[in-house]
JSON list of C-alpha atoms and ligand atoms in Angstrom, two decimals:
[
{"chain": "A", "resi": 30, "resn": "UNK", "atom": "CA", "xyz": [2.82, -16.88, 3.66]},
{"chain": "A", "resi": 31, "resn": "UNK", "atom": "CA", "xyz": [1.51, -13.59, 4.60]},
{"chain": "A", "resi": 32, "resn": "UNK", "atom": "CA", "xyz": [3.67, -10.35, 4.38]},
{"chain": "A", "resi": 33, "resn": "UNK", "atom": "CA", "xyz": [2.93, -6.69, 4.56]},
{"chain": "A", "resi": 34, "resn": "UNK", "atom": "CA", "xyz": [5.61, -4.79, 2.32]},
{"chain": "A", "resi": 35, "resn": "UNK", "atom": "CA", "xyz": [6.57, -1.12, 4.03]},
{"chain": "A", "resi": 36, "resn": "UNK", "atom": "CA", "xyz": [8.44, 1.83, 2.86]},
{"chain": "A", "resi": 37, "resn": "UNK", "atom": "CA", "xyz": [7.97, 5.31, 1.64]},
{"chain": "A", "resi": 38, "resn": "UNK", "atom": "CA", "xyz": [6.28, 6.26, -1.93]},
{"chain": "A", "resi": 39, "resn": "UNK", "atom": "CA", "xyz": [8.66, 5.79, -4.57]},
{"chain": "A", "resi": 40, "resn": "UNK", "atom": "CA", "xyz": [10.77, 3.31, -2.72]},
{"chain": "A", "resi": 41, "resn": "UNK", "atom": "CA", "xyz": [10.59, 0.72, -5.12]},
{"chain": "A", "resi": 42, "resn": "UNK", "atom": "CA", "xyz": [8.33, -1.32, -3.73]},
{"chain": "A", "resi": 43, "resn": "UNK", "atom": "CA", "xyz": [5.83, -2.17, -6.38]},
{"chain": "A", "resi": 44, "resn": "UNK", "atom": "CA", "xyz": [9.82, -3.29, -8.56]},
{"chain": "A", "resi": 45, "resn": "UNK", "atom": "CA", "xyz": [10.62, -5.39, -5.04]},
{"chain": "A", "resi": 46, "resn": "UNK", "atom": "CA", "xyz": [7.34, -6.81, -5.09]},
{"chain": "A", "resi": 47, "resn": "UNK", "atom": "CA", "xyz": [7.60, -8.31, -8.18]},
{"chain": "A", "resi": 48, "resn": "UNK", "atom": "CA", "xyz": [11.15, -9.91, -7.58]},
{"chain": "A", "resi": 49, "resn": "UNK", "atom": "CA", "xyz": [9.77, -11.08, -4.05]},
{"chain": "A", "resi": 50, "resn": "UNK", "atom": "CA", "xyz": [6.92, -12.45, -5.61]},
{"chain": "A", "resi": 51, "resn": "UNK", "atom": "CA", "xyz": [8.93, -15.30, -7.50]},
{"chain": "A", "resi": 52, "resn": "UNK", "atom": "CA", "xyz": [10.18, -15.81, -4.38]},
{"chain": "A", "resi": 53, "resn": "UNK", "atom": "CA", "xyz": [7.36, -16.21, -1.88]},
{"chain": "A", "resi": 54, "resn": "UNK", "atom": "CA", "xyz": [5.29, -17.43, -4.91]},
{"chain": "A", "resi": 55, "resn": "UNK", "atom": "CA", "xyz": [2.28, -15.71, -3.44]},
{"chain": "A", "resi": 56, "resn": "UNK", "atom": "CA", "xyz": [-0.23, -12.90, -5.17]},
{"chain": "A", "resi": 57, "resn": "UNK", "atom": "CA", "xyz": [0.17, -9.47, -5.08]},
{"chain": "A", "resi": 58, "resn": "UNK", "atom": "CA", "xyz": [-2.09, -7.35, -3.43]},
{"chain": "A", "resi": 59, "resn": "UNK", "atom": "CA", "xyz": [-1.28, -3.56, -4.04]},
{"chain": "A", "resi": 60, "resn": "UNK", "atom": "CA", "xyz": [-4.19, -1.21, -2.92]},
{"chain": "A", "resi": 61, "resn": "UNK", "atom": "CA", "xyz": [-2.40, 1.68, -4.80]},
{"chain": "A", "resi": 62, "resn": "UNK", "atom": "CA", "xyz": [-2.47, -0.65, -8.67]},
{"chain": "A", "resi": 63, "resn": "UNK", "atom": "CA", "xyz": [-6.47, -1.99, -7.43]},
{"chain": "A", "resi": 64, "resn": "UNK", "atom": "CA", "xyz": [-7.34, 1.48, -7.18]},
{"chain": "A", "resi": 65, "resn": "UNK", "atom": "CA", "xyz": [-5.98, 2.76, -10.19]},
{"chain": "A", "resi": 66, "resn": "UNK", "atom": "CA", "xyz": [-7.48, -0.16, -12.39]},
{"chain": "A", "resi": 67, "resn": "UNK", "atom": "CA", "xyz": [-11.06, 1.30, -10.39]},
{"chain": "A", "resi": 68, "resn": "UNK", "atom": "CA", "xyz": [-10.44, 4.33, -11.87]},
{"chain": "A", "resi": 69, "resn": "UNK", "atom": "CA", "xyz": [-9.45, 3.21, -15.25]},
{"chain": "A", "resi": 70, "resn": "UNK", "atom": "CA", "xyz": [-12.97, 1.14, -14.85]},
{"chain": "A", "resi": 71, "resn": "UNK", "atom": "CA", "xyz": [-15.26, 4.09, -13.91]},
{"chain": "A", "resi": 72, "resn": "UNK", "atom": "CA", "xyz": [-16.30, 2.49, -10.62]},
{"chain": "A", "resi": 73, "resn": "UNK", "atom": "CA", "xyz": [-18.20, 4.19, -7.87]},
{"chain": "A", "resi": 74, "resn": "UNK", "atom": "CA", "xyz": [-14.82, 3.81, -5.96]},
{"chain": "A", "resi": 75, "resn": "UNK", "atom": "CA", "xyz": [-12.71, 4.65, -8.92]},
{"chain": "A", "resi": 76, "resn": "UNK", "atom": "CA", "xyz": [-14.89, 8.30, -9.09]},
{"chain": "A", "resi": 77, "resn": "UNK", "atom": "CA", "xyz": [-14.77, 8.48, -4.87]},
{"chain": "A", "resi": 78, "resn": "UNK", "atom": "CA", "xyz": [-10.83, 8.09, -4.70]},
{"chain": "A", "resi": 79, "resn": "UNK", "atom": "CA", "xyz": [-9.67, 9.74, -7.70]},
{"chain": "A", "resi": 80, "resn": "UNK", "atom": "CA", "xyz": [-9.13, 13.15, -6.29]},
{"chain": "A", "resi": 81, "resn": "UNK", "atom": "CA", "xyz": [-7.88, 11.91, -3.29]},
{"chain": "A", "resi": 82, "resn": "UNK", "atom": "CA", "xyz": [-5.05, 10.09, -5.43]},
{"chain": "A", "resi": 83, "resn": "UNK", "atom": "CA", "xyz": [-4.64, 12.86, -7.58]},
{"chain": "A", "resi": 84, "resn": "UNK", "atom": "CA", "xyz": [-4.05, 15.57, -4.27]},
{"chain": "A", "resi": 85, "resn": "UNK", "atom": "CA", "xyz": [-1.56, 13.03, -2.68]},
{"chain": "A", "resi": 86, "resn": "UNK", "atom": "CA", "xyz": [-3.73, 12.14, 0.06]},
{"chain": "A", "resi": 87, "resn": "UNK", "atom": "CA", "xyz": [-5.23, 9.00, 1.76]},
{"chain": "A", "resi": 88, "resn": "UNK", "atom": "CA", "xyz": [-8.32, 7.13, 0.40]},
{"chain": "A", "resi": 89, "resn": "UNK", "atom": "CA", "xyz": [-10.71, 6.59, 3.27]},
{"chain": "A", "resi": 90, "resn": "UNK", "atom": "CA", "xyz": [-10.03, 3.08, 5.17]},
{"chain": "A", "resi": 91, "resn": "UNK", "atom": "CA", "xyz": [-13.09, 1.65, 4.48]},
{"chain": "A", "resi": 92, "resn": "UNK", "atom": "CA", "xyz": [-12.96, 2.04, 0.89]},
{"chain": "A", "resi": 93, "resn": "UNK", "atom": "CA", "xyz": [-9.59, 0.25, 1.21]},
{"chain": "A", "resi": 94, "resn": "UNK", "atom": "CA", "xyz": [-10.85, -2.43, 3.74]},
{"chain": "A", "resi": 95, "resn": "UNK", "atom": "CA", "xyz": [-13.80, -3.17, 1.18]},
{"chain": "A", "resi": 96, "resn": "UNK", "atom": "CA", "xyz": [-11.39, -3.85, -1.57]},
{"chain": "A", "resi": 97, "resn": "UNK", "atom": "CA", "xyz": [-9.08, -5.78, 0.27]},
{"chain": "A", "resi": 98, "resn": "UNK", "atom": "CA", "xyz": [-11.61, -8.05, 1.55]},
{"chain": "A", "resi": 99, "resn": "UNK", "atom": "CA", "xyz": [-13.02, -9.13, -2.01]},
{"chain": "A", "resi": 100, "resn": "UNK", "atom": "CA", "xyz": [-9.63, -9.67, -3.22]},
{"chain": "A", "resi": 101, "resn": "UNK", "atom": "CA", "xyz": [-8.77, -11.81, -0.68]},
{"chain": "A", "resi": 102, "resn": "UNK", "atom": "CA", "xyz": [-11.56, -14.01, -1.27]},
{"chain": "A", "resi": 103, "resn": "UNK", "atom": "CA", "xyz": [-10.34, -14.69, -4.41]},
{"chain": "A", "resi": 104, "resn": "UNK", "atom": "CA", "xyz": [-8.72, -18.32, -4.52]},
{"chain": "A", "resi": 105, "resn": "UNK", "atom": "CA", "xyz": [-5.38, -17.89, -5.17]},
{"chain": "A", "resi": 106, "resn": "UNK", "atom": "CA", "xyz": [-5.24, -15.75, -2.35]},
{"chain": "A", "resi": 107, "resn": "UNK", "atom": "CA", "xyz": [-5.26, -18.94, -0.37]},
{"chain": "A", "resi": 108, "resn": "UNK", "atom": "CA", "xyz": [-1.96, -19.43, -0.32]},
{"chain": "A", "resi": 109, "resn": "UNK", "atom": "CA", "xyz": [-0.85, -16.08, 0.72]},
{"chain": "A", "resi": 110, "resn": "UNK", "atom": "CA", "xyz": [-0.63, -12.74, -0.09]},
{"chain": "A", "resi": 111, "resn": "UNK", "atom": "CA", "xyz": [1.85, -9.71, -0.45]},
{"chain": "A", "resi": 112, "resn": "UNK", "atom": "CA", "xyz": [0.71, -6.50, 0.89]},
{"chain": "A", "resi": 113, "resn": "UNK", "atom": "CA", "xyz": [1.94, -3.51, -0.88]},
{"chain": "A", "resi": 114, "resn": "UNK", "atom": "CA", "xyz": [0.51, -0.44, 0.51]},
{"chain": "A", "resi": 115, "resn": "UNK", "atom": "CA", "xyz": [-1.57, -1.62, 2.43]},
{"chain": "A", "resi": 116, "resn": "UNK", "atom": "CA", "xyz": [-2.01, -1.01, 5.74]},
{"chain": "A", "resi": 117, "resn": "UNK", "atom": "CA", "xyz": [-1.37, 2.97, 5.33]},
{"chain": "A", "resi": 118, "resn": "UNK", "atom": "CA", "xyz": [-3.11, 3.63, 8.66]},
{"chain": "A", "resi": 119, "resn": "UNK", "atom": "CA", "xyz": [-2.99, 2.21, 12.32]},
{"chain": "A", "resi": 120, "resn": "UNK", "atom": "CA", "xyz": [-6.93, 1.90, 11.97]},
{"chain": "A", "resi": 121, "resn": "UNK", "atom": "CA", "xyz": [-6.17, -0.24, 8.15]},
{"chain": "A", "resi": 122, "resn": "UNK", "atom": "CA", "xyz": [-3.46, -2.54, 10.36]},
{"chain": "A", "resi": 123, "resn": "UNK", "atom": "CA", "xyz": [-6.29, -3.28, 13.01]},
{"chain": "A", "resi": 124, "resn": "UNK", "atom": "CA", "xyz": [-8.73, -3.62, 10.30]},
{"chain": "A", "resi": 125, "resn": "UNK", "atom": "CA", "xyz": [-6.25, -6.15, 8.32]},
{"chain": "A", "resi": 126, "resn": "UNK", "atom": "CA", "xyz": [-5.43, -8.16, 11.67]},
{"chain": "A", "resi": 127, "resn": "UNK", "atom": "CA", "xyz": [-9.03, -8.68, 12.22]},
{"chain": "A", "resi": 128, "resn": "UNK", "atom": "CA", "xyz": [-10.60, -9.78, 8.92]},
{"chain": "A", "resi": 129, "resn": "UNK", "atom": "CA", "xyz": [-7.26, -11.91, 8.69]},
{"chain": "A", "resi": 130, "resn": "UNK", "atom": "CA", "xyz": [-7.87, -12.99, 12.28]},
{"chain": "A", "resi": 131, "resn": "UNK", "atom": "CA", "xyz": [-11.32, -13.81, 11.18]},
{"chain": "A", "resi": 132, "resn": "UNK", "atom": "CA", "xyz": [-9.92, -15.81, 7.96]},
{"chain": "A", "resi": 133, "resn": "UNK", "atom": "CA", "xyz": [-7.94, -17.89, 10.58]},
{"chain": "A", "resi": 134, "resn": "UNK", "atom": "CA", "xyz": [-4.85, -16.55, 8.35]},
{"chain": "A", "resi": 135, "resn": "UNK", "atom": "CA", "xyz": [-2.61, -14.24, 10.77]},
{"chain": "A", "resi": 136, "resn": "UNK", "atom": "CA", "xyz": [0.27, -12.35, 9.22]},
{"chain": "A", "resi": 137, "resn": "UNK", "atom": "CA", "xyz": [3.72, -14.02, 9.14]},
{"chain": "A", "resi": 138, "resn": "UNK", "atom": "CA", "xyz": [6.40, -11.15, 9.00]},
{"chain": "A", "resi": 139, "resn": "UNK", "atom": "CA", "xyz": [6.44, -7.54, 7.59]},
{"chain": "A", "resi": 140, "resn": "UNK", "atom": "CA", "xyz": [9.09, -6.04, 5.70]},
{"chain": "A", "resi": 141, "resn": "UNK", "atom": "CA", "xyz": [10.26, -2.26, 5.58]},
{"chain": "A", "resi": 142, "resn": "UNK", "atom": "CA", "xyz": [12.16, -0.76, 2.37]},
{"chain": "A", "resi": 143, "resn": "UNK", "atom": "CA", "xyz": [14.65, 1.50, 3.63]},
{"chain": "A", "resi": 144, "resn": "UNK", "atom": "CA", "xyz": [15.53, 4.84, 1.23]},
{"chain": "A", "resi": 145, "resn": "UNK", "atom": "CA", "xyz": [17.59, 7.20, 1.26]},
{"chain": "A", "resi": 146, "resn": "UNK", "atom": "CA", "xyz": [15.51, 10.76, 0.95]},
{"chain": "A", "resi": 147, "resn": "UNK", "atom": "CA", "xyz": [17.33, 12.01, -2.23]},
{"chain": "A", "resi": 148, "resn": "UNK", "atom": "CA", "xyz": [17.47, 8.66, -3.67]},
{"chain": "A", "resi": 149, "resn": "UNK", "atom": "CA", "xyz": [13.49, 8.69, -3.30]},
{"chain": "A", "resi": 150, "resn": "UNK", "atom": "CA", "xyz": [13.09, 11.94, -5.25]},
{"chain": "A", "resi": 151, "resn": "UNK", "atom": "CA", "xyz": [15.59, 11.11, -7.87]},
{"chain": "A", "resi": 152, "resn": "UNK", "atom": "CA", "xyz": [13.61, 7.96, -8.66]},
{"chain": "A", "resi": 153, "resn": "UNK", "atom": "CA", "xyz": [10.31, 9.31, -8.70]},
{"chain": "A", "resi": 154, "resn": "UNK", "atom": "CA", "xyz": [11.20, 11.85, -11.11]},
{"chain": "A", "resi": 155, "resn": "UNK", "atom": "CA", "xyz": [12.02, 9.05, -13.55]},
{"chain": "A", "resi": 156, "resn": "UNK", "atom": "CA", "xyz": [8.60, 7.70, -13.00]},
{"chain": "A", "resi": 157, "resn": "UNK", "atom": "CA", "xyz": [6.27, 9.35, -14.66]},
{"chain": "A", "resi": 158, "resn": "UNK", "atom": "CA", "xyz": [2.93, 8.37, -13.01]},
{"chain": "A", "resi": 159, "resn": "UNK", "atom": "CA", "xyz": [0.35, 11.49, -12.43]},
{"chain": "A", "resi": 160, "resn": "UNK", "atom": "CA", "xyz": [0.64, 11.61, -8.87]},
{"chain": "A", "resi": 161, "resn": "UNK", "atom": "CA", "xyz": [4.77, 11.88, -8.92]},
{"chain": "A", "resi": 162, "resn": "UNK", "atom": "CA", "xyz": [4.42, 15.64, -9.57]},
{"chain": "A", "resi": 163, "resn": "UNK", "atom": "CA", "xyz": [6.68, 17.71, -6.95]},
{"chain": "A", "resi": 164, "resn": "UNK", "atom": "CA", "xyz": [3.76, 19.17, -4.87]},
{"chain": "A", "resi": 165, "resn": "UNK", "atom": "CA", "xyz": [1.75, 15.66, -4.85]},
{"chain": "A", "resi": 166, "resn": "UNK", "atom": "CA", "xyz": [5.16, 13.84, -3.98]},
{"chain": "A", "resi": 167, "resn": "UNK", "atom": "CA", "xyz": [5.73, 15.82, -1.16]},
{"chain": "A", "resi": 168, "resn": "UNK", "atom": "CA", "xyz": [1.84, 15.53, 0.15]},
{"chain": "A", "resi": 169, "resn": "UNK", "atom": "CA", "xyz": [2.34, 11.81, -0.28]},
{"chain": "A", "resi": 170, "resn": "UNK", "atom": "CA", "xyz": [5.46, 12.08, 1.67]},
{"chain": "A", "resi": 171, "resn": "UNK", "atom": "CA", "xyz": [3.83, 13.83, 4.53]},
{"chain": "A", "resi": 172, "resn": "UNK", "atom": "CA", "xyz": [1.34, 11.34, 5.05]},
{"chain": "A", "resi": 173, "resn": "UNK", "atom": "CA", "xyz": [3.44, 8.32, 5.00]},
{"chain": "A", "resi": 174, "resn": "UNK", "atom": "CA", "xyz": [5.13, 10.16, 7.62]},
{"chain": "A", "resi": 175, "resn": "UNK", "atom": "CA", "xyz": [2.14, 11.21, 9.91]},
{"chain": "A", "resi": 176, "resn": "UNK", "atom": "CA", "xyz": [0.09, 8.26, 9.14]},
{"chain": "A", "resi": 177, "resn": "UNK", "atom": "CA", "xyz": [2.15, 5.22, 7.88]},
{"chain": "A", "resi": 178, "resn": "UNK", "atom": "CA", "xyz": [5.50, 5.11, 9.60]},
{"chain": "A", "resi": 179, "resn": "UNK", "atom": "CA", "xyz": [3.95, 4.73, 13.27]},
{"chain": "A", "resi": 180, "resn": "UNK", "atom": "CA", "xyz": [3.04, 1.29, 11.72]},
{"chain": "A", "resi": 181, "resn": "UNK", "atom": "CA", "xyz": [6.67, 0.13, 12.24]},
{"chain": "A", "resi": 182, "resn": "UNK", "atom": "CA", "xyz": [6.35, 0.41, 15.98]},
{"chain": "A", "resi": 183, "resn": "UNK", "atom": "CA", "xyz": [3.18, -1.38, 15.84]},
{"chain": "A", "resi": 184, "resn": "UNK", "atom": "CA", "xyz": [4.38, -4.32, 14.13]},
{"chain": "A", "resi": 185, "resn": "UNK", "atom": "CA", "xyz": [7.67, -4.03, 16.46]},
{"chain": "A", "resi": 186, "resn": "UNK", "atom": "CA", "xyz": [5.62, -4.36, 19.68]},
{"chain": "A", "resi": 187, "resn": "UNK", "atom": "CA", "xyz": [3.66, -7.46, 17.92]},
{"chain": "A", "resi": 188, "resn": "UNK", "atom": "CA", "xyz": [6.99, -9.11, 17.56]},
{"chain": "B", "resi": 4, "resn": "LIG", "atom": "P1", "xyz": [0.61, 3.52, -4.36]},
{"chain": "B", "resi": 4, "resn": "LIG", "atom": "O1", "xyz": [0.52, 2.95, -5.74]},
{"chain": "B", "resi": 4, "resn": "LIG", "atom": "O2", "xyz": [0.67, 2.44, -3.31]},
{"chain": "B", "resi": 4, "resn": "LIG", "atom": "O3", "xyz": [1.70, 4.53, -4.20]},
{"chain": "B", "resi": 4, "resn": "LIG", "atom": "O4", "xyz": [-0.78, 4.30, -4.09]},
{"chain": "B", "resi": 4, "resn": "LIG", "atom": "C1", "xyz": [-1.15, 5.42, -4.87]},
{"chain": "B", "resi": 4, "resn": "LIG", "atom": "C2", "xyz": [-2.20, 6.24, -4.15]},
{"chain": "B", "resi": 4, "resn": "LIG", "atom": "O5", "xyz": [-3.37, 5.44, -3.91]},
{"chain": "B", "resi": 4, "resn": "LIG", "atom": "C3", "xyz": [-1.79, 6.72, -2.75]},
{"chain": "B", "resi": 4, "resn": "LIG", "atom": "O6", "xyz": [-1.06, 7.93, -2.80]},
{"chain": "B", "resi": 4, "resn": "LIG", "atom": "C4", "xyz": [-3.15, 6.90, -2.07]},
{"chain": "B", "resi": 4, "resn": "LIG", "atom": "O7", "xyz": [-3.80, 8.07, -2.50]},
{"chain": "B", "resi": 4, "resn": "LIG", "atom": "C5", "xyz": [-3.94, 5.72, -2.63]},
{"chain": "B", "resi": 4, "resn": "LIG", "atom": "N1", "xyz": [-3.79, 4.50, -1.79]},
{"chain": "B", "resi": 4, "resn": "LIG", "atom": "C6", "xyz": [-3.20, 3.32, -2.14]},
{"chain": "B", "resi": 4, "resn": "LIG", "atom": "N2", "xyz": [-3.25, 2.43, -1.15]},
{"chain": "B", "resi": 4, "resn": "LIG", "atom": "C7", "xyz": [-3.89, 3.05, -0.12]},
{"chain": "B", "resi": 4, "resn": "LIG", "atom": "C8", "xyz": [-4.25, 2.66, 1.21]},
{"chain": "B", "resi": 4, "resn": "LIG", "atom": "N3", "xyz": [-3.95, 1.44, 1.70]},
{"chain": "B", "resi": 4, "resn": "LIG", "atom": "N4", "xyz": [-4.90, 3.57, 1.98]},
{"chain": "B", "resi": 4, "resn": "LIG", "atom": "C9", "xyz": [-5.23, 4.80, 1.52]},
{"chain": "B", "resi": 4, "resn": "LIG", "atom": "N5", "xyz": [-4.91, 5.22, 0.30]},
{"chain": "B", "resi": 4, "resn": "LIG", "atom": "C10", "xyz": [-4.25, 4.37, -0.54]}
]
């Protein structure tokens, strides 16, 4: 079972994920926690995405292609995966349907986490990750909009 989790930053999606995840019993994938741990690591992508992170915007797709593509080859990816985060960007959900095209493993369903707008900043506030200051949360906001949300359609016209 493969399923790409979508909603807006601060949804709860990473706290869904985990409750899904007993569910689907399937992996996590979540670009967002992978890039983080490359950080805490000192990677070369840890020190190339940092500042993105940090400023609220998007780390380049094929950064995020690369380090979806070694996870996946990972074993216990075998039985499935959930996608949190990732795609972020219609170019990352052609990318994703390809290489999982490629694996012979096509998606099976995506889900969207609907939020109400003051819900979302009430929640992050309570948060307390380094990115979930006002200024950042509102860049991250803006690019879900521009970038992510079109992503709904796409999956709607794939059925
Ligand atoms: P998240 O934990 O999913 O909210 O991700 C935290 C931050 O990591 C985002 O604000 C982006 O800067 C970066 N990030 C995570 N996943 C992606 C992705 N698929 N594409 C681009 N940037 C990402």
């Amino acid at each position: 079972m493969r399923v790409v989790f979508l909603g807006p930053p601060g949804a709860g999606k990473g706290t869904q994920s985990k409750q899904l995840l007993a569910y689907l019993g399937v992996p996590h994938l979540s670009t967002g926690e992978m890039l983080r741990q490359e950080i805490r690591d000192q990677t070369s992508i840890g020190l190339e995405s940092r500042e993105q992170i940090a400023a609220g915007r998007l780390v380049a797709d094929p950064t995020i292609m690369k380090i979806v593509s070694s996870r996946l080859n990972q074993p216990d990816c075998a039985r499935g995966v959930l996608f949190d985060g990732i795609p972020r960007t219609l170019g990352q959900a052609k990318a994703l349907d390809e290489l999982l095209a490629s694996r012979g493993q096509p998606l099976d369903g995506v889900l969207e986490l609907k939020v109400d707008e003051d819900e979302l900043v009430r929640r992050r506030a309570s948060r307390g990750r380094a990115d979930d200051r006002p200024e950042v949360v509102r860049e991250r906001l803006e690019q879900y909009r521009r970038l992510t949300e079109p992503l709904i359609d796409y999956y709607g016209r794939q059925g």
